[in-house]
mmCIF file of N, CA and C in Angstrom:
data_model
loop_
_atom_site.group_PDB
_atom_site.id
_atom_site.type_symbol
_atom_site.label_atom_id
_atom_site.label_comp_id
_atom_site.label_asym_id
_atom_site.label_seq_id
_atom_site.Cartn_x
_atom_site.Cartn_y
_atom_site.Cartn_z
ATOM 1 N N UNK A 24 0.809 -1.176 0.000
ATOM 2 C CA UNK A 24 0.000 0.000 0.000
ATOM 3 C C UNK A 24 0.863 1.255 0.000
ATOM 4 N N UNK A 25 0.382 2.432 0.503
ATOM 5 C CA UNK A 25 0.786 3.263 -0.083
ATOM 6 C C UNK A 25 1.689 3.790 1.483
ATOM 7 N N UNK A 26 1.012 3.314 2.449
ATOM 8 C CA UNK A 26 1.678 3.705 3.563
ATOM 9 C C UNK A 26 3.286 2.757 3.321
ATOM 10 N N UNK A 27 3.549 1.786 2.618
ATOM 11 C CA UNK A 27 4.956 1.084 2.923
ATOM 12 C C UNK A 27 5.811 1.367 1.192
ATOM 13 N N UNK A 28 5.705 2.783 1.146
ATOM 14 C CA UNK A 28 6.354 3.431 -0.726
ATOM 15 C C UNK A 28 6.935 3.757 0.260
ATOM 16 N N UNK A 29 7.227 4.450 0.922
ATOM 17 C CA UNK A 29 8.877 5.073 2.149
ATOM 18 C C UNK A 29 8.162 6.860 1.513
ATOM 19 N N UNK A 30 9.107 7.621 1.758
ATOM 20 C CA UNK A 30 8.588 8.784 1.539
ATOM 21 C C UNK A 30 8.915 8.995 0.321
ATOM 22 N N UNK A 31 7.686 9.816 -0.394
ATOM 23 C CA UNK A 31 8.329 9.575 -1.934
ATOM 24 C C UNK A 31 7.559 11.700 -2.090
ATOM 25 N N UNK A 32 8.160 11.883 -3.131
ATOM 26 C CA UNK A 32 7.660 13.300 -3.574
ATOM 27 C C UNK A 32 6.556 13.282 -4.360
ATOM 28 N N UNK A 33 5.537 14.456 -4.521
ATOM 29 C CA UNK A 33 4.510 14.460 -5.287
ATOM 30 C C UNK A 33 5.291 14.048 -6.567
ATOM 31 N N UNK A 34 5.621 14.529 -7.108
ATOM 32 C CA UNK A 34 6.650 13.814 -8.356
ATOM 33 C C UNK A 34 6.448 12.568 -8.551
ATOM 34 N N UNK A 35 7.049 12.048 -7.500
ATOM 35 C CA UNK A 35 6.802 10.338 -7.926
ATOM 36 C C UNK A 35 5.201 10.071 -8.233
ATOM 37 N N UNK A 36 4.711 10.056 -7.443
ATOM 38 C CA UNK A 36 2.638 9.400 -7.289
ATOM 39 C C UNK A 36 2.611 9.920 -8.522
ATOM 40 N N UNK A 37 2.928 11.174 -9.104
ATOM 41 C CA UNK A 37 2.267 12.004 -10.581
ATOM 42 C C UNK A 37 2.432 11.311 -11.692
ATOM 43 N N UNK A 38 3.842 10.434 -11.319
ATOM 44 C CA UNK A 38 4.214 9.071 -12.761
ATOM 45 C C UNK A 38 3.519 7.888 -12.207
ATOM 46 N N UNK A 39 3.075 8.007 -11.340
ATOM 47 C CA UNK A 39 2.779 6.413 -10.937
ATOM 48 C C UNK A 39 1.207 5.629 -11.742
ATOM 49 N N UNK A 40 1.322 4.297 -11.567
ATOM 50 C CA UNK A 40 0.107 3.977 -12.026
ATOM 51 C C UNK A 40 -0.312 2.731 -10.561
ATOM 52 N N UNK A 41 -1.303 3.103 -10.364
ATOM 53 C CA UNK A 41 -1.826 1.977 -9.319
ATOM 54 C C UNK A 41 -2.937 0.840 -10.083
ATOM 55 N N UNK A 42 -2.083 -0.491 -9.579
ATOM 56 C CA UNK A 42 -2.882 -1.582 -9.925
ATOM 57 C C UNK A 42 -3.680 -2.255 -8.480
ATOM 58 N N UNK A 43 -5.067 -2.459 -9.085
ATOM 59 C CA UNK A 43 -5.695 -3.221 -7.941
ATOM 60 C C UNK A 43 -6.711 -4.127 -8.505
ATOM 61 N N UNK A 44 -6.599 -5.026 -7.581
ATOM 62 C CA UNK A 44 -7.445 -6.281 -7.908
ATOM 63 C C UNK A 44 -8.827 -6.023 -8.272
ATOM 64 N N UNK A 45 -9.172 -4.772 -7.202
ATOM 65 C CA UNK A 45 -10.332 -4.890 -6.987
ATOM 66 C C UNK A 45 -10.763 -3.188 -7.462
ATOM 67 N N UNK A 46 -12.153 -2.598 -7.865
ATOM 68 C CA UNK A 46 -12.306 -1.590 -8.181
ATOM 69 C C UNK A 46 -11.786 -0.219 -7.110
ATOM 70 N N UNK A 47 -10.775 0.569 -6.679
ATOM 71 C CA UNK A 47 -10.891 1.158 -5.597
ATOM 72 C C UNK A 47 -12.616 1.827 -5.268
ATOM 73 N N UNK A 48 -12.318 1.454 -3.737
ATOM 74 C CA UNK A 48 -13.026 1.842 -2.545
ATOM 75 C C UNK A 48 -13.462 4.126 -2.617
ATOM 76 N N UNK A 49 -14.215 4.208 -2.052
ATOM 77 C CA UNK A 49 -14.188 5.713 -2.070
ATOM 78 C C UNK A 49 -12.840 6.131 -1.226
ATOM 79 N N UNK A 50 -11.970 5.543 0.133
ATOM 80 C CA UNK A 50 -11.214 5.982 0.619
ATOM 81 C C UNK A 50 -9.976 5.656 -0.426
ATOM 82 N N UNK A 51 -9.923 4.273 -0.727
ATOM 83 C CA UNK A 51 -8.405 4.637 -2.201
ATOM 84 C C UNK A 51 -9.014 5.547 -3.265
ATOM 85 N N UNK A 52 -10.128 5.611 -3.612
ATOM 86 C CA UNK A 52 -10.239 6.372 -4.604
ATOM 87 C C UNK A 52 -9.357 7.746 -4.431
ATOM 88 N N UNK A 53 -10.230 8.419 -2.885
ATOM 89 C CA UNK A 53 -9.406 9.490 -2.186
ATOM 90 C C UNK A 53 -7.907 9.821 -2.489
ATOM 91 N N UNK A 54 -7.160 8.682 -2.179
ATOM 92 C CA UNK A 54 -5.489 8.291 -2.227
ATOM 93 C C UNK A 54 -5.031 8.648 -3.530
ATOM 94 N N UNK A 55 -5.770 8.254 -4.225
ATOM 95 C CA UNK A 55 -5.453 8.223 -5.756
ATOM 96 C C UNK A 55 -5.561 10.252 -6.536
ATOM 97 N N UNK A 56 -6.733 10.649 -5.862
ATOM 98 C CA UNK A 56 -6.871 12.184 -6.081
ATOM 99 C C UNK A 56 -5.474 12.632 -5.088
ATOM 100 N N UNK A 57 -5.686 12.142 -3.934
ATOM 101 C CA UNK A 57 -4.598 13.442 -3.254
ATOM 102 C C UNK A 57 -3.681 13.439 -3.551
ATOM 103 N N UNK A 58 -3.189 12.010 -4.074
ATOM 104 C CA UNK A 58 -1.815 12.213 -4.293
ATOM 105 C C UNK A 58 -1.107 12.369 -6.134
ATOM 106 N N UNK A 59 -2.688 12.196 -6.560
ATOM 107 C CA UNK A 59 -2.733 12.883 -7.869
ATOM 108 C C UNK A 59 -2.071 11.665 -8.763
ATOM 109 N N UNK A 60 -2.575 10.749 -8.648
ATOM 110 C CA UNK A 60 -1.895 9.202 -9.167
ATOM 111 C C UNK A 60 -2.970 9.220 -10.629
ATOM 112 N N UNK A 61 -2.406 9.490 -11.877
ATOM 113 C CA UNK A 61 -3.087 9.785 -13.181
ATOM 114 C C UNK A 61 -3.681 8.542 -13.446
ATOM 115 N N UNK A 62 -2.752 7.610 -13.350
ATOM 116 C CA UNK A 62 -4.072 6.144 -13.806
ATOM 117 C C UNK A 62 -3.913 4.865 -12.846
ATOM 118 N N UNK A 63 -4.979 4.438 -13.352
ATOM 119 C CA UNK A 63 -5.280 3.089 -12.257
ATOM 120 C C UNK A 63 -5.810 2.113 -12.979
ATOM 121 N N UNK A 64 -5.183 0.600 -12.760
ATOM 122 C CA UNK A 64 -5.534 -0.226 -13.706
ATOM 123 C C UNK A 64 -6.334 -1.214 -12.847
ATOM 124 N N UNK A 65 -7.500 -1.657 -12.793
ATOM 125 C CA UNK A 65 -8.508 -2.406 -11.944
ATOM 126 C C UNK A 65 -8.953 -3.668 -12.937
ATOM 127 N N UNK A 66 -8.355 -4.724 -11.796
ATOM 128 C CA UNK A 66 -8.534 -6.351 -12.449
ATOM 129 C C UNK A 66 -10.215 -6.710 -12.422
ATOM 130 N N UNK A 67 -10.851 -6.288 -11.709
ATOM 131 C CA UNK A 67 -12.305 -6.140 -11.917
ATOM 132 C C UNK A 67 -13.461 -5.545 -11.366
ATOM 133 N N UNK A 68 -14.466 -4.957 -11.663
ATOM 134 C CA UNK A 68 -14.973 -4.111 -11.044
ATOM 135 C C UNK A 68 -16.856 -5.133 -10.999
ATOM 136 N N UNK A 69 -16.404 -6.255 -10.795
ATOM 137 C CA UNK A 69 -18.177 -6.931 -11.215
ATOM 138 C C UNK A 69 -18.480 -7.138 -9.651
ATOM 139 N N UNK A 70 -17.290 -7.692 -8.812
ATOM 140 C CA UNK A 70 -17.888 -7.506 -7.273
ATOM 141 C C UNK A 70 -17.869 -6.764 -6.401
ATOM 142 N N UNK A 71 -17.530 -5.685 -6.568
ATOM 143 C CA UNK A 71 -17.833 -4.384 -5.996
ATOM 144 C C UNK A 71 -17.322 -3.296 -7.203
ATOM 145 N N UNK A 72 -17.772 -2.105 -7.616
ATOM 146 C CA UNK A 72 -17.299 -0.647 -8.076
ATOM 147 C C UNK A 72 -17.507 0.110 -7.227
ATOM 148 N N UNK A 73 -16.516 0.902 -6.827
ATOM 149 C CA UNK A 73 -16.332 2.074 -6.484
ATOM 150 C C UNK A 73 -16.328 3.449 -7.312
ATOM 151 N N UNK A 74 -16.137 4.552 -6.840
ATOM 152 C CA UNK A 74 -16.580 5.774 -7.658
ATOM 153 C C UNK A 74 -15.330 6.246 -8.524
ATOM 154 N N UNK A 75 -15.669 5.000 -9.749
ATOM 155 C CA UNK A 75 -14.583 5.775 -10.980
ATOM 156 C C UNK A 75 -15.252 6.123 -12.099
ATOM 157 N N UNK A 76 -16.771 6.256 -11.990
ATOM 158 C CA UNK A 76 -16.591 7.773 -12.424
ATOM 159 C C UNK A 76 -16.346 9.233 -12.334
ATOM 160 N N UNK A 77 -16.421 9.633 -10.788
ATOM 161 C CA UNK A 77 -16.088 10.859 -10.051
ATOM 162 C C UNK A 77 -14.339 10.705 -10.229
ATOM 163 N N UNK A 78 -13.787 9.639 -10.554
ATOM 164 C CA UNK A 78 -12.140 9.562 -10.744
ATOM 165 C C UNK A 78 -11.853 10.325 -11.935
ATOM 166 N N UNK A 79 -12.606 9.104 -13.093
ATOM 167 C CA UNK A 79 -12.342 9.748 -14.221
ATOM 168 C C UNK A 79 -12.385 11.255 -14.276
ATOM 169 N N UNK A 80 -13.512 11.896 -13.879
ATOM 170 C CA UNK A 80 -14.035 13.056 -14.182
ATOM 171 C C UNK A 80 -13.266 14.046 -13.681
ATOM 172 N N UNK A 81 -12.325 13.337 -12.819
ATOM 173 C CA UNK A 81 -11.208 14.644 -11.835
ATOM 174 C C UNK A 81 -9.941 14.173 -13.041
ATOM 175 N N UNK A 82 -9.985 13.228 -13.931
ATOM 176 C CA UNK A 82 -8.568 13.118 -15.483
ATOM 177 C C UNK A 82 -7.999 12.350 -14.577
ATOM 178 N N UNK A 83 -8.214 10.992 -14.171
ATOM 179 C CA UNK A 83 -7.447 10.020 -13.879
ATOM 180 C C UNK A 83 -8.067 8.873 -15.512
ATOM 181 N N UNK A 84 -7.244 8.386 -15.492
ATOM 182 C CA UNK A 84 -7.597 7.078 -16.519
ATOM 183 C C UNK A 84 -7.840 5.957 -15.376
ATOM 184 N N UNK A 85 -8.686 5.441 -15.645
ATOM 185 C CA UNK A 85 -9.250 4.292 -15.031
ATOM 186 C C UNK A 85 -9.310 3.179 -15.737
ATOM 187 N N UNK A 86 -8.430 1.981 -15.868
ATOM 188 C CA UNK A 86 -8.730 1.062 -16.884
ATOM 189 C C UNK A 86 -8.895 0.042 -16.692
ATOM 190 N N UNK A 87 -10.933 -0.388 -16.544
ATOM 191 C CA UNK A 87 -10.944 -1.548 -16.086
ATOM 192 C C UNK A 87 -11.042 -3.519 -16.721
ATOM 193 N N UNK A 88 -10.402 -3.934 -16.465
ATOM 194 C CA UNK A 88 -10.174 -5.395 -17.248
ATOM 195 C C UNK A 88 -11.215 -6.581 -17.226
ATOM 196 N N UNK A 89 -11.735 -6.706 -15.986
ATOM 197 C CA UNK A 89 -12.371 -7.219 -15.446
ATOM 198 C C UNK A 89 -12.305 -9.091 -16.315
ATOM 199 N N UNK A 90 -10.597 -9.091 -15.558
ATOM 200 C CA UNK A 90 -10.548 -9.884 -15.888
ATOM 201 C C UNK A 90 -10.721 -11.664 -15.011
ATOM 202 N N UNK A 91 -10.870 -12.530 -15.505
ATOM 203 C CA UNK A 91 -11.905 -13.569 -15.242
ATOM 204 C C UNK A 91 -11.086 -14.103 -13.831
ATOM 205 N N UNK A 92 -9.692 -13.855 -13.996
ATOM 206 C CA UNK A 92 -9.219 -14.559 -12.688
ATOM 207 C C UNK A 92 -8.808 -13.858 -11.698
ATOM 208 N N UNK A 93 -8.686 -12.094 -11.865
ATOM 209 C CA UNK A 93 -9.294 -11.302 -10.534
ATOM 210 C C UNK A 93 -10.956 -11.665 -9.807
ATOM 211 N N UNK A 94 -12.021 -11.928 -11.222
ATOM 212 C CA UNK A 94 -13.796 -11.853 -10.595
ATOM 213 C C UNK A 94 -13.585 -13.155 -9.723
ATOM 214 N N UNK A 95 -12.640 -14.443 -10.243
ATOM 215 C CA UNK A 95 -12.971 -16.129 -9.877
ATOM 216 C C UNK A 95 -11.862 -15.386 -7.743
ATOM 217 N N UNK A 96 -10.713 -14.832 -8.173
ATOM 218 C CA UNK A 96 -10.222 -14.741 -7.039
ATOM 219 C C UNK A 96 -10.982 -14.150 -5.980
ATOM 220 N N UNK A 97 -11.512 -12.615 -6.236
ATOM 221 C CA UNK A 97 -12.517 -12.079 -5.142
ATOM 222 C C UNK A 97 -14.012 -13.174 -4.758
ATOM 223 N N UNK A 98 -14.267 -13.518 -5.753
ATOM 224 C CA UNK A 98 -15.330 -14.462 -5.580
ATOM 225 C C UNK A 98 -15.104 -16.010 -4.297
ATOM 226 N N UNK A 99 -14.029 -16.869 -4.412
ATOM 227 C CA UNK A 99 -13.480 -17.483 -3.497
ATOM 228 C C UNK A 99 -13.052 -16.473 -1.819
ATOM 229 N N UNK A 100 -12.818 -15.232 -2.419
ATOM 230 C CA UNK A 100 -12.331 -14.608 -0.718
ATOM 231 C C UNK A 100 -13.360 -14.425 -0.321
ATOM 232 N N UNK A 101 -14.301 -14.120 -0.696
ATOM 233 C CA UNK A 101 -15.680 -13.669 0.078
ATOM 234 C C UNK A 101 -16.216 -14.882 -0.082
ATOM 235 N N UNK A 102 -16.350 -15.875 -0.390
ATOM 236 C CA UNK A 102 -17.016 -17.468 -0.187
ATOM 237 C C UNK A 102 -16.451 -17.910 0.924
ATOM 238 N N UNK A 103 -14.551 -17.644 1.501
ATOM 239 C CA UNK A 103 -13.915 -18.208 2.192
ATOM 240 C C UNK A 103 -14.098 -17.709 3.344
ATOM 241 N N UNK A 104 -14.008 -16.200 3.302
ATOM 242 C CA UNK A 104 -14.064 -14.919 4.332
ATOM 243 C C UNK A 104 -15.306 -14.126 4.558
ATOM 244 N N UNK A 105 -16.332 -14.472 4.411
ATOM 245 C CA UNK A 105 -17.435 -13.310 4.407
ATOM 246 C C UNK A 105 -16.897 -12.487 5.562
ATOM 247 N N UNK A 106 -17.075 -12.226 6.751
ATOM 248 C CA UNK A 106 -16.747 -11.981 7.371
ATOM 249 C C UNK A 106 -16.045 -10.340 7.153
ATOM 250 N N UNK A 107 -14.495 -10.680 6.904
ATOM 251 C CA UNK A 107 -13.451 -10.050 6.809
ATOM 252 C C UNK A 107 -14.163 -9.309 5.228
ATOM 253 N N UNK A 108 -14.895 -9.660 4.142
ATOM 254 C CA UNK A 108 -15.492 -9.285 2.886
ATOM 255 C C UNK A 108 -16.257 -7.898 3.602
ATOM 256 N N UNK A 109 -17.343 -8.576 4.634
ATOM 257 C CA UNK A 109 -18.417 -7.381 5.131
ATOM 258 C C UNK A 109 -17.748 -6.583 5.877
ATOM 259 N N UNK A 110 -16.473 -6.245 6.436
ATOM 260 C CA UNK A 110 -15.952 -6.107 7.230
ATOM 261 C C UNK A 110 -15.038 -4.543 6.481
ATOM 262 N N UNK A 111 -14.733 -4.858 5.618
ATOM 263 C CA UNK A 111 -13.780 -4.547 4.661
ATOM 264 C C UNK A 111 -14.703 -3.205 3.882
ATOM 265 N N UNK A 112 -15.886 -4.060 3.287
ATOM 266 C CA UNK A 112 -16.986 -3.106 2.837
ATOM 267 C C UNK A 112 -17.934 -2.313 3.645
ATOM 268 N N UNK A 113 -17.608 -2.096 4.946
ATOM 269 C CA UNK A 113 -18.235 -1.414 5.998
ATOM 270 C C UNK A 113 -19.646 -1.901 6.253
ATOM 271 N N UNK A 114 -19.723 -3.446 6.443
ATOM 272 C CA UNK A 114 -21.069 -3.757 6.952
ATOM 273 C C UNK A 114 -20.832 -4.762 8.331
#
């Protein structure tokens, strides 16, 4: 995550691209504006989306894949974990 990059300058985040399994959350979404991170590549957005369209719309590229063995992986963690799933998604 972003807390274990060590200290890095706005500079860096401005080249960076963040990959995530999962669609960011409204609080990474957050991460991604403040620290002004231009694109984000999301392995799938079918078991949860978060707000990338309010991303896009602030000129981040959002590019989602939604590909079959991120949906099969989240799908097994929340079969395995509900729990830690509802937990995660604030329920």
């Amino acid at each position: 995550g972003l807390e274990h990059a060590g200290r890095l300058g706005a500079a860096d985040y401005e080249r960076a691209t963040l990959y995530s399994t999962l669609s960011p959350c409204d609080m990474c979404s957050g991460a991604v504006l403040l620290y002004k991170i231009p694109h984000v590549v999301v392995g799938e957005n079918v078991t949860f989306q978060g707000p990338e369209e309010y991303v896009r719309s602030r000129g981040v590229t959002v590019d989602v894949r939604n590909d079959p063995e991120c949906i099969a992986l989240m799908r097994d963690f929340i079969a395995a974990r509900p729990e830690l799933w509802n937990e995660d998604i604030g329920e």
